[in-house]
Coordinates of C-alpha atoms in Angstrom, one line a residue:
M1 CA 0.0 0.0 0.0
E2 CA 1.3 3.4 -0.9
P3 CA 1.9 5.8 2.0
R4 CA -0.8 8.5 2.4
K5 CA -0.1 11.8 0.8
S6 CA -0.6 14.8 3.0
S7 CA -3.6 17.0 2.1
L8 CA -4.1 20.8 1.7
H9 CA -7.6 21.5 2.9
V10 CA -9.3 24.6 1.6
G11 CA -12.8 26.2 1.4
P12 CA -14.9 28.2 1.1
V13 CA -17.8 26.3 2.6
G14 CA -20.6 28.3 0.9
V15 CA -20.4 27.0 -2.7
E16 CA -24.1 26.7 -3.6
D17 CA -24.5 30.3 -4.8
S18 CA -21.5 29.8 -7.1
W19 CA -23.2 26.8 -8.7
R20 CA -26.6 28.4 -9.3
P21 CA -27.2 29.7 -12.8
A22 CA -27.3 33.5 -12.8
D23 CA -30.6 33.6 -14.7
L24 CA -32.6 31.8 -12.0
A25 CA -35.2 33.7 -9.9
L26 CA -34.5 33.7 -6.1
L27 CA -36.9 33.0 -3.3
P28 CA -37.0 35.7 -0.6
R29 CA -34.0 35.4 1.7
I30 CA -33.2 36.6 5.2
G31 CA -29.5 37.5 5.5
S32 CA -27.1 40.0 6.9
A33 CA -23.5 41.2 6.5
H34 CA -22.8 39.4 9.8
G35 CA -24.2 36.2 8.4
S36 CA -22.0 36.4 5.4
A37 CA -18.9 36.9 7.5
I38 CA -19.8 34.0 9.8
A39 CA -20.3 31.8 6.7
Q40 CA -16.8 32.7 5.4
A41 CA -15.3 31.7 8.8
L42 CA -16.9 28.3 8.6
D43 CA -14.1 27.0 6.5
E44 CA -12.3 26.5 9.8
V45 CA -14.3 23.4 10.5
L46 CA -12.1 21.7 8.0
S47 CA -9.5 21.6 10.7
A48 CA -11.3 18.6 12.1
L49 CA -10.4 16.7 8.9
S50 CA -6.6 17.3 9.5
E51 CA -4.3 14.4 9.9
E52 CA -0.6 14.5 10.6
G53 CA 1.3 16.3 7.8
D54 CA -1.8 18.1 6.5
R55 CA -2.1 21.9 6.0
L56 CA -5.1 24.2 6.0
I57 CA -5.9 27.5 4.3
T58 CA -8.7 29.6 5.8
A59 CA -10.4 32.9 5.0
F60 CA -9.3 34.5 8.3
E61 CA -6.1 34.2 10.4
L62 CA -6.5 31.5 13.0
P63 CA -5.9 32.7 16.5
P64 CA -3.2 30.7 18.4
G65 CA -5.7 29.6 21.0
F66 CA -7.7 27.8 18.4
V67 CA -4.8 26.0 16.9
E68 CA -3.5 24.9 20.3
A69 CA -6.9 23.7 21.4
M70 CA -7.4 21.6 18.3
R71 CA -3.9 20.1 18.5
A72 CA -4.4 19.2 22.2
A73 CA -7.7 17.5 21.2
G74 CA -5.8 15.4 18.7
F75 CA -6.3 17.3 15.4
P76 CA -2.9 18.4 14.1
V77 CA -4.0 21.7 12.6
D78 CA -1.2 23.4 10.6
P79 CA -2.5 26.6 9.0
V80 CA -0.7 28.1 6.0
P81 CA 0.0 31.8 7.1
R82 CA -2.7 34.0 5.6
G83 CA -0.4 36.8 4.5
D84 CA -1.6 40.1 3.0
G85 CA -4.0 40.4 0.1
V86 CA -7.6 40.9 -0.7
G87 CA -10.3 38.8 -2.2
G88 CA -11.5 35.2 -1.5
V89 CA -9.4 32.4 -0.3
V90 CA -8.5 31.0 -3.7
A91 CA -7.8 34.4 -5.3
R92 CA -5.6 35.4 -2.3
T93 CA -3.7 32.1 -2.4
L94 CA -3.1 32.4 -6.2
A95 CA -1.6 35.8 -5.6
Q96 CA 0.8 34.3 -3.1
A97 CA 1.5 31.1 -4.9
D98 CA 5.2 31.6 -5.1
V99 CA 5.4 32.0 -1.3
I100 CA 3.0 29.2 -0.5
R101 CA 4.2 26.6 -3.0
P102 CA 7.3 25.4 -1.0
Q103 CA 5.1 25.1 2.1
V104 CA 2.8 22.6 0.5
A105 CA 5.1 20.7 -1.8
G106 CA 4.0 17.1 -2.5
M107 CA 0.5 17.5 -1.1
T108 CA -2.9 16.7 -2.6
L109 CA -5.4 19.5 -2.8
R110 CA -8.7 18.6 -1.0
P111 CA -11.2 21.4 -1.4
Y112 CA -14.6 21.5 0.2
A113 CA -16.3 21.1 -3.2
A114 CA -15.4 20.9 -6.9
R115 CA -15.1 24.4 -8.4
P116 CA -13.3 25.4 -11.6
E117 CA -10.8 27.7 -9.8
Y118 CA -9.3 24.7 -7.9
E119 CA -7.8 23.4 -11.1
D120 CA -5.9 26.7 -11.4
L121 CA -5.0 26.6 -7.7
A122 CA -3.6 23.0 -8.0
S123 CA -1.6 24.0 -11.1
A124 CA -0.2 27.2 -9.5
L125 CA 0.9 25.3 -6.3
D126 CA 2.1 22.1 -8.1
L127 CA -0.4 20.0 -6.2
A128 CA -2.0 16.6 -7.1
Y129 CA -5.7 17.2 -7.7
T130 CA -8.3 14.6 -8.9
A131 CA -11.9 15.7 -9.0
P132 CA -15.1 15.7 -11.1
T133 CA -15.7 18.6 -13.3
A134 CA -17.2 21.7 -11.7
E135 CA -20.1 21.4 -14.2
C136 CA -20.8 17.9 -13.0
A137 CA -20.7 19.0 -9.4
M138 CA -23.1 21.9 -10.2
R139 CA -25.6 19.5 -11.9
V140 CA -25.7 16.7 -9.3
N141 CA -25.9 19.1 -6.3
S142 CA -29.1 20.6 -7.7
K143 CA -32.2 19.4 -5.9
T144 CA -33.7 19.1 -9.3
W145 CA -31.2 16.4 -10.2
S146 CA -31.7 14.4 -7.0
N147 CA -35.5 14.7 -7.3
E148 CA -35.3 13.2 -10.8
V149 CA -33.5 10.2 -9.3
V150 CA -36.2 9.9 -6.6
L151 CA -38.9 10.0 -9.2
A152 CA -37.2 7.5 -11.4
H153 CA -36.9 4.9 -8.6
G154 CA -40.3 5.6 -7.1
W155 CA -39.0 6.5 -3.6
N156 CA -41.0 8.4 -1.0
G157 CA -40.5 12.1 -0.8
A158 CA -40.6 13.2 -4.5
A159 CA -41.3 16.9 -5.1
W160 CA -43.0 18.6 -8.1
P161 CA -40.6 20.5 -10.3
V162 CA -42.1 23.8 -11.6
T163 CA -40.9 26.2 -14.2
S164 CA -43.8 28.6 -14.5
L165 CA -45.9 30.8 -12.2
A166 CA -49.1 29.1 -13.4
E167 CA -47.6 25.7 -12.6
L168 CA -46.4 26.9 -9.2
E169 CA -49.9 28.1 -8.2
R170 CA -51.4 24.8 -9.3
R171 CA -49.0 22.7 -7.4
V172 CA -49.2 24.8 -4.2
A173 CA -53.0 24.4 -4.3
Q174 CA -52.6 20.6 -4.8
A175 CA -50.1 20.2 -1.9
G176 CA -52.5 21.0 0.9
S177 CA -52.4 23.2 4.0
V178 CA -48.6 23.6 4.3
V179 CA -46.2 23.4 1.3
L180 CA -42.5 23.8 0.9
L181 CA -40.9 25.8 -1.9
K182 CA -37.3 24.8 -2.5
D183 CA -34.6 26.5 -4.4
P184 CA -32.6 23.9 -6.4
Y185 CA -29.3 25.3 -5.0
G186 CA -30.4 26.5 -1.6
V187 CA -28.7 25.4 1.6
S188 CA -29.1 25.6 5.4
G189 CA -32.4 27.4 5.7
Q190 CA -31.7 29.9 2.9
G191 CA -33.3 27.9 0.1
T192 CA -36.6 26.6 1.6
L193 CA -39.8 28.5 2.4
A194 CA -42.8 27.0 4.2
I195 CA -46.0 28.5 2.8
R196 CA -48.7 28.3 5.5
S197 CA -51.4 30.7 4.1
K198 CA -52.7 32.1 0.9
A199 CA -51.4 35.6 1.9
A200 CA -47.9 34.2 2.3
Y201 CA -48.1 32.5 -1.1
R202 CA -49.3 35.7 -2.8
S203 CA -46.4 37.6 -1.3
V204 CA -43.9 35.1 -2.5
A205 CA -45.6 34.8 -5.9
R206 CA -45.3 38.6 -6.4
H207 CA -41.6 38.5 -5.4
L208 CA -41.0 35.8 -8.1
A209 CA -43.2 37.4 -10.7
R210 CA -41.2 40.7 -10.6
Q211 CA -38.1 38.7 -11.3
V212 CA -39.7 36.7 -14.1
D213 CA -40.9 40.0 -15.6
R214 CA -37.2 41.1 -15.7
G215 CA -36.3 38.0 -17.6
K216 CA -35.3 35.6 -14.8
R217 CA -36.1 31.9 -15.2
L218 CA -38.2 30.0 -12.7
E219 CA -37.1 26.7 -11.4
L220 CA -38.4 25.5 -8.0
L221 CA -39.5 22.3 -6.3
V222 CA -42.9 22.1 -4.5
Q223 CA -43.2 19.6 -1.7
P224 CA -45.8 18.8 1.0
L225 CA -44.5 19.2 4.5
F226 CA -43.7 15.9 6.1
E227 CA -44.5 15.1 9.8
K228 CA -40.9 14.5 10.8
H229 CA -39.8 12.0 13.4
R230 CA -36.0 11.9 12.6
D231 CA -33.7 13.9 10.4
I232 CA -31.0 11.6 9.1
S233 CA -28.1 11.7 6.6
S234 CA -26.2 8.8 5.1
H235 CA -22.6 9.3 4.1
W236 CA -20.7 7.7 1.3
H237 CA -17.5 7.9 -0.7
I238 CA -17.4 7.1 -4.4
C239 CA -13.9 6.2 -5.6
P240 CA -12.6 7.3 -9.1
N241 CA -13.1 3.6 -10.3
G242 CA -16.8 3.7 -9.2
S243 CA -16.6 1.6 -6.1
V244 CA -18.7 2.8 -3.2
R245 CA -18.2 2.6 0.5
S246 CA -20.5 3.7 3.4
T247 CA -18.8 6.2 5.7
G248 CA -21.6 6.6 8.3
L249 CA -25.1 7.4 9.3
L250 CA -26.0 10.5 11.3
E251 CA -29.0 11.9 13.1
N252 CA -29.2 15.7 12.4
D253 CA -30.6 18.4 14.6
V254 CA -32.6 20.7 12.3
E255 CA -34.8 23.5 13.5
G256 CA -37.2 24.5 10.8
F257 CA -34.8 24.1 7.9
R258 CA -31.7 25.3 9.7
Y259 CA -28.9 22.9 10.6
R260 CA -27.9 22.8 14.3
G261 CA -25.7 19.8 14.5
S262 CA -25.2 16.1 14.1
S263 CA -24.7 13.1 16.3
P264 CA -24.0 9.4 15.6
V265 CA -27.0 7.1 15.5
D266 CA -27.6 4.0 17.5
P267 CA -28.5 1.3 14.9
E268 CA -30.6 -0.4 17.5
S269 CA -33.0 2.6 17.5
F270 CA -33.9 1.8 13.8
R271 CA -36.1 -0.9 12.5
R272 CA -34.2 -3.3 10.2
Q273 CA -36.3 -2.3 7.2
E274 CA -35.5 1.3 7.7
L275 CA -31.7 0.7 7.7
E276 CA -32.0 -1.5 4.6
H277 CA -34.1 1.1 2.8
I278 CA -31.6 3.8 3.6
D279 CA -28.6 1.6 2.6
T280 CA -30.2 0.5 -0.7
A281 CA -31.2 3.9 -1.7
G282 CA -27.8 5.4 -0.8
R283 CA -25.9 2.8 -2.9
T284 CA -28.3 3.4 -5.8
L285 CA -27.9 7.1 -5.6
C286 CA -24.1 6.7 -5.6
K287 CA -24.3 4.6 -8.8
E288 CA -26.4 7.4 -10.4
L289 CA -23.9 10.0 -9.3
F290 CA -20.9 8.0 -10.7
A291 CA -22.8 7.5 -14.0
A292 CA -23.3 11.3 -14.1
G293 CA -19.5 11.8 -13.7
Y294 CA -19.2 12.4 -10.0
F295 CA -16.8 10.8 -7.5
G296 CA -15.8 11.9 -4.0
P297 CA -17.7 12.4 -0.7
V298 CA -21.5 12.3 -0.7
D299 CA -24.0 13.3 1.9
I300 CA -27.6 12.2 1.3
D301 CA -30.2 14.0 3.5
G302 CA -33.4 12.2 4.3
L303 CA -35.9 11.7 7.1
I304 CA -38.3 9.3 8.8
T305 CA -41.8 10.5 9.3
T306 CA -44.0 10.1 12.4
D307 CA -45.8 7.2 10.7
G308 CA -42.6 5.3 10.0
T309 CA -42.3 6.2 6.3
V310 CA -38.6 6.4 5.1
V311 CA -37.8 9.4 2.9
P312 CA -34.3 8.3 1.8
C313 CA -33.4 11.4 -0.2
L314 CA -34.5 15.0 0.2
E315 CA -31.3 16.3 -1.3
V316 CA -27.8 15.3 -2.2
N317 CA -24.6 17.1 -1.1
A318 CA -22.0 15.9 -3.5
R319 CA -19.1 17.5 -1.6
V320 CA -17.6 17.6 1.9
S321 CA -20.3 18.6 4.4
M322 CA -20.8 19.4 8.0
G323 CA -21.7 15.7 8.3
T324 CA -18.3 14.8 7.1
V325 CA -16.9 16.9 9.9
A326 CA -19.2 15.3 12.4
L327 CA -18.1 11.8 11.3
A328 CA -14.4 12.8 11.7
L329 CA -15.1 13.9 15.3
T330 CA -17.0 10.6 15.8
R331 CA -14.2 8.4 14.5
H332 CA -11.7 10.3 16.7
A333 CA -13.9 9.9 19.8
A334 CA -14.4 6.2 19.2
R335 CA -10.7 5.5 19.5
L336 CA -11.0 6.8 23.1
G337 CA -14.2 5.0 24.0
L338 CA -16.2 8.3 23.7
R339 CA -18.9 9.6 21.5
A340 CA -18.9 13.0 19.7
T341 CA -21.6 15.4 18.5
L342 CA -21.2 18.5 16.4
E343 CA -23.1 21.5 17.6
F344 CA -24.0 24.8 15.8
I345 CA -25.4 27.4 18.1
N346 CA -26.4 30.9 17.0
V347 CA -25.3 33.5 19.6
R348 CA -25.3 37.1 20.4
L349 CA -22.0 38.6 21.6
D350 CA -21.5 41.2 24.3
A351 CA -20.1 44.5 23.0
E352 CA -16.4 45.0 23.2
A353 CA -16.0 41.3 24.3
R354 CA -13.1 39.1 23.2
P355 CA -15.1 36.0 23.5
F356 CA -13.0 33.4 21.8
P357 CA -9.8 33.5 23.9
S358 CA -11.8 34.0 27.1
F359 CA -14.0 31.0 26.3
V360 CA -11.1 28.6 25.6
N361 CA -9.2 29.7 28.7
R362 CA -12.2 29.3 31.0
L363 CA -13.0 25.9 29.5
D364 CA -9.5 24.8 30.3
D365 CA -9.6 26.2 33.8
A366 CA -12.9 24.3 34.4
G367 CA -11.4 21.0 33.1
L368 CA -13.9 21.1 30.2
L369 CA -11.6 21.7 27.3
Y370 CA -11.3 18.4 25.5
R371 CA -7.7 17.1 25.7
R372 CA -8.3 13.4 24.8
Q373 CA -7.9 12.2 28.4
R374 CA -11.2 13.6 29.6
P375 CA -14.7 14.4 28.2
G376 CA -15.2 18.0 27.2
V377 CA -15.7 20.3 24.2
V378 CA -13.4 21.9 21.7
P379 CA -14.3 24.9 19.4
V380 CA -14.2 23.7 15.8
A381 CA -14.2 27.3 14.5
A382 CA -12.9 30.5 16.1
N383 CA -13.7 33.4 13.8
T384 CA -17.4 32.7 13.8
L385 CA -17.3 34.5 17.2
T386 CA -15.3 37.5 16.0
R387 CA -17.2 39.0 13.1
G388 CA -19.7 41.3 14.8
E389 CA -22.5 41.4 17.3
R390 CA -23.8 38.0 16.3
G391 CA -21.9 34.8 15.8
R392 CA -22.0 31.1 15.8
L393 CA -20.6 28.8 18.4
V394 CA -19.4 25.6 16.7
L395 CA -18.4 22.9 19.1
G396 CA -17.2 19.3 19.0
V397 CA -18.7 17.7 22.2
F398 CA -16.8 14.6 23.3
H399 CA -18.7 12.6 26.0
P400 CA -19.4 9.1 27.4
P401 CA -22.6 7.5 26.0
G402 CA -25.6 9.3 27.3
D403 CA -23.7 12.3 28.8
A404 CA -23.8 14.7 25.9
A405 CA -26.4 17.0 27.4
R406 CA -24.5 17.5 30.6
V407 CA -21.2 18.3 28.9
L408 CA -22.9 20.7 26.5
R409 CA -24.9 22.4 29.3
E410 CA -21.7 23.1 31.3
A411 CA -19.9 24.4 28.2
I412 CA -22.8 26.8 27.5
G413 CA -22.7 28.1 31.0
I414 CA -19.1 29.0 30.5
A415 CA -19.9 30.6 27.2
C416 CA -22.5 32.8 28.8
A417 CA -19.9 34.0 31.4
C418 CA -17.7 35.0 28.5
G419 CA -20.4 37.1 26.8
I420 CA -21.5 34.5 24.3
H421 CA -25.3 34.2 24.6
P422 CA -27.3 31.5 22.8
E423 CA -30.4 32.6 20.9
D424 CA -31.8 29.1 21.2
Q425 CA -34.3 28.7 24.1
R426 CA -33.0 25.1 24.7
H427 CA -29.8 26.4 26.1
P428 CA -29.0 28.2 29.4
C429 CA -28.6 32.0 29.2
H430 CA -30.9 32.2 26.2
A431 CA -30.9 35.8 25.0
R432 CA -33.1 37.2 22.3
P433 CA -34.1 40.9 22.6
T434 CA -37.8 41.7 22.2
D435 CA -37.0 43.8 19.0
D436 CA -35.3 40.9 17.3
P437 CA -37.0 40.6 13.8
E438 CA -36.6 36.8 13.9
R439 CA -38.5 36.5 17.2

C-alpha cells in the first residue's frame, strides 16, 4: 500500500451560490453582513479533517488559542500563514502562490467542493488534484437532479418541479395546507420556504413574478411538509473507479430548515427495514452519481416520518459537508471510548468582548476543554465568534454515552460567562431581545 499523501484543505464552505445559474429567480431570503462573515469563517471546521502532515488555508487568520486547542484535542492543525492580500481564499492564495508553493510541496489539494478555480490553484501550487468537473458538481448538487432520481426509482419524498408561475400556483394548491418551496441550489435554511397561508403564497408569488418579468427563469421544487420524526443523513465515498463505501449514518438536529448539528446514530434505534431502505437507496444514488460523472464524498439527507415512512433522499450534497466533519469527530472519539456530537449554536456577543480566547481559557480552567484524556468540548471554529454582534458557536462535544447534554450544558454556562449568549431557548442564558426581527 502506498503511503498516504498529505492534504491541503481549503474552502470556502458556501459554494451553492457559485453553482446556481445567474438567470434563476430567487426565493425571498433573510440574511445580513454578519451572516456572510460567519459563513466565510466556517471553513475553519475543515480543521477537524486534519491528519498529521496536512495543512489548512482559511479565510481569516486562525488565533493561536484555536490551533493549540485543536492540537491538544488530537487534530494536528497546521495553518498556512494567511499573508496580506484581498479577495476570497482562492484568489488570495493564487496571488501568493510563489510563497505558499514550497510550504505545500508534494501535497494533494482537497477542497470543500469541486469548483473550476481549484484546477488553477492546484496547477499554481504544483499539487495533485483529482476531482469531477465543476459542471458535473453543479448539476448533481441541484435538488432538481436528485429529485429526478427519486422520481425514477419511485421512492417516497418526491417533489413537483415547476418552471412557470401558473404551474407553481397549481402545485401549491394541490399540496395541501402547508407546502415547501425549494430553491434547487439553496442550503441551510436559505433555500426553503414554508407556505402556510394564501397571503404568504401571494407575497412570494409577487416577489417571483417581478423577477420573471425582468427575464429571470423560474425553477423550483414544490413539496408537501412531512410530519418529521427523525432527520438523518447517510454518508458515502465514491472512488474514481466507481466503487462505493459507506462512511456513516448520522442523526441531524434541524430547527425549521436550519442545521444545528449532528450526532452518531444507534443502529438499535432503527427498524431493520429502515436501515435496509436507507442503505439500498444510498448505494443506488451513488451509482447514479458516478454515472453522471461524480466521485468523491457524498452526503444524502433524508428523514423518517412520524408514521414510519422512510424518505431516503431529500437532497444530495456531493461534496464535503458538516456531516463529514461530524463523522471525523465521531471516529476520533471512538478510539478513546467516547462519542462525539457537532453543535451549531447561533449566539449574540457582548459589545467589546473578546469571547474566543476567554472561552477557551475558561473551558481549560474548568477542566472542560477536551484534551483526549477527559470528556469535554473543543471549538471547531474561532472566527465565527469575532465577526460582529452576532456569531455562531461551533463545538465538538466529546462525551461518554448518554452524557452529551450535561457536557454541553456546562460548556454553554461557561460561554455565557464569556459574553456568548445562545439565541436558542433550549440552552441556558438564552438571550433574544424583544426587538429581534426573527423572534
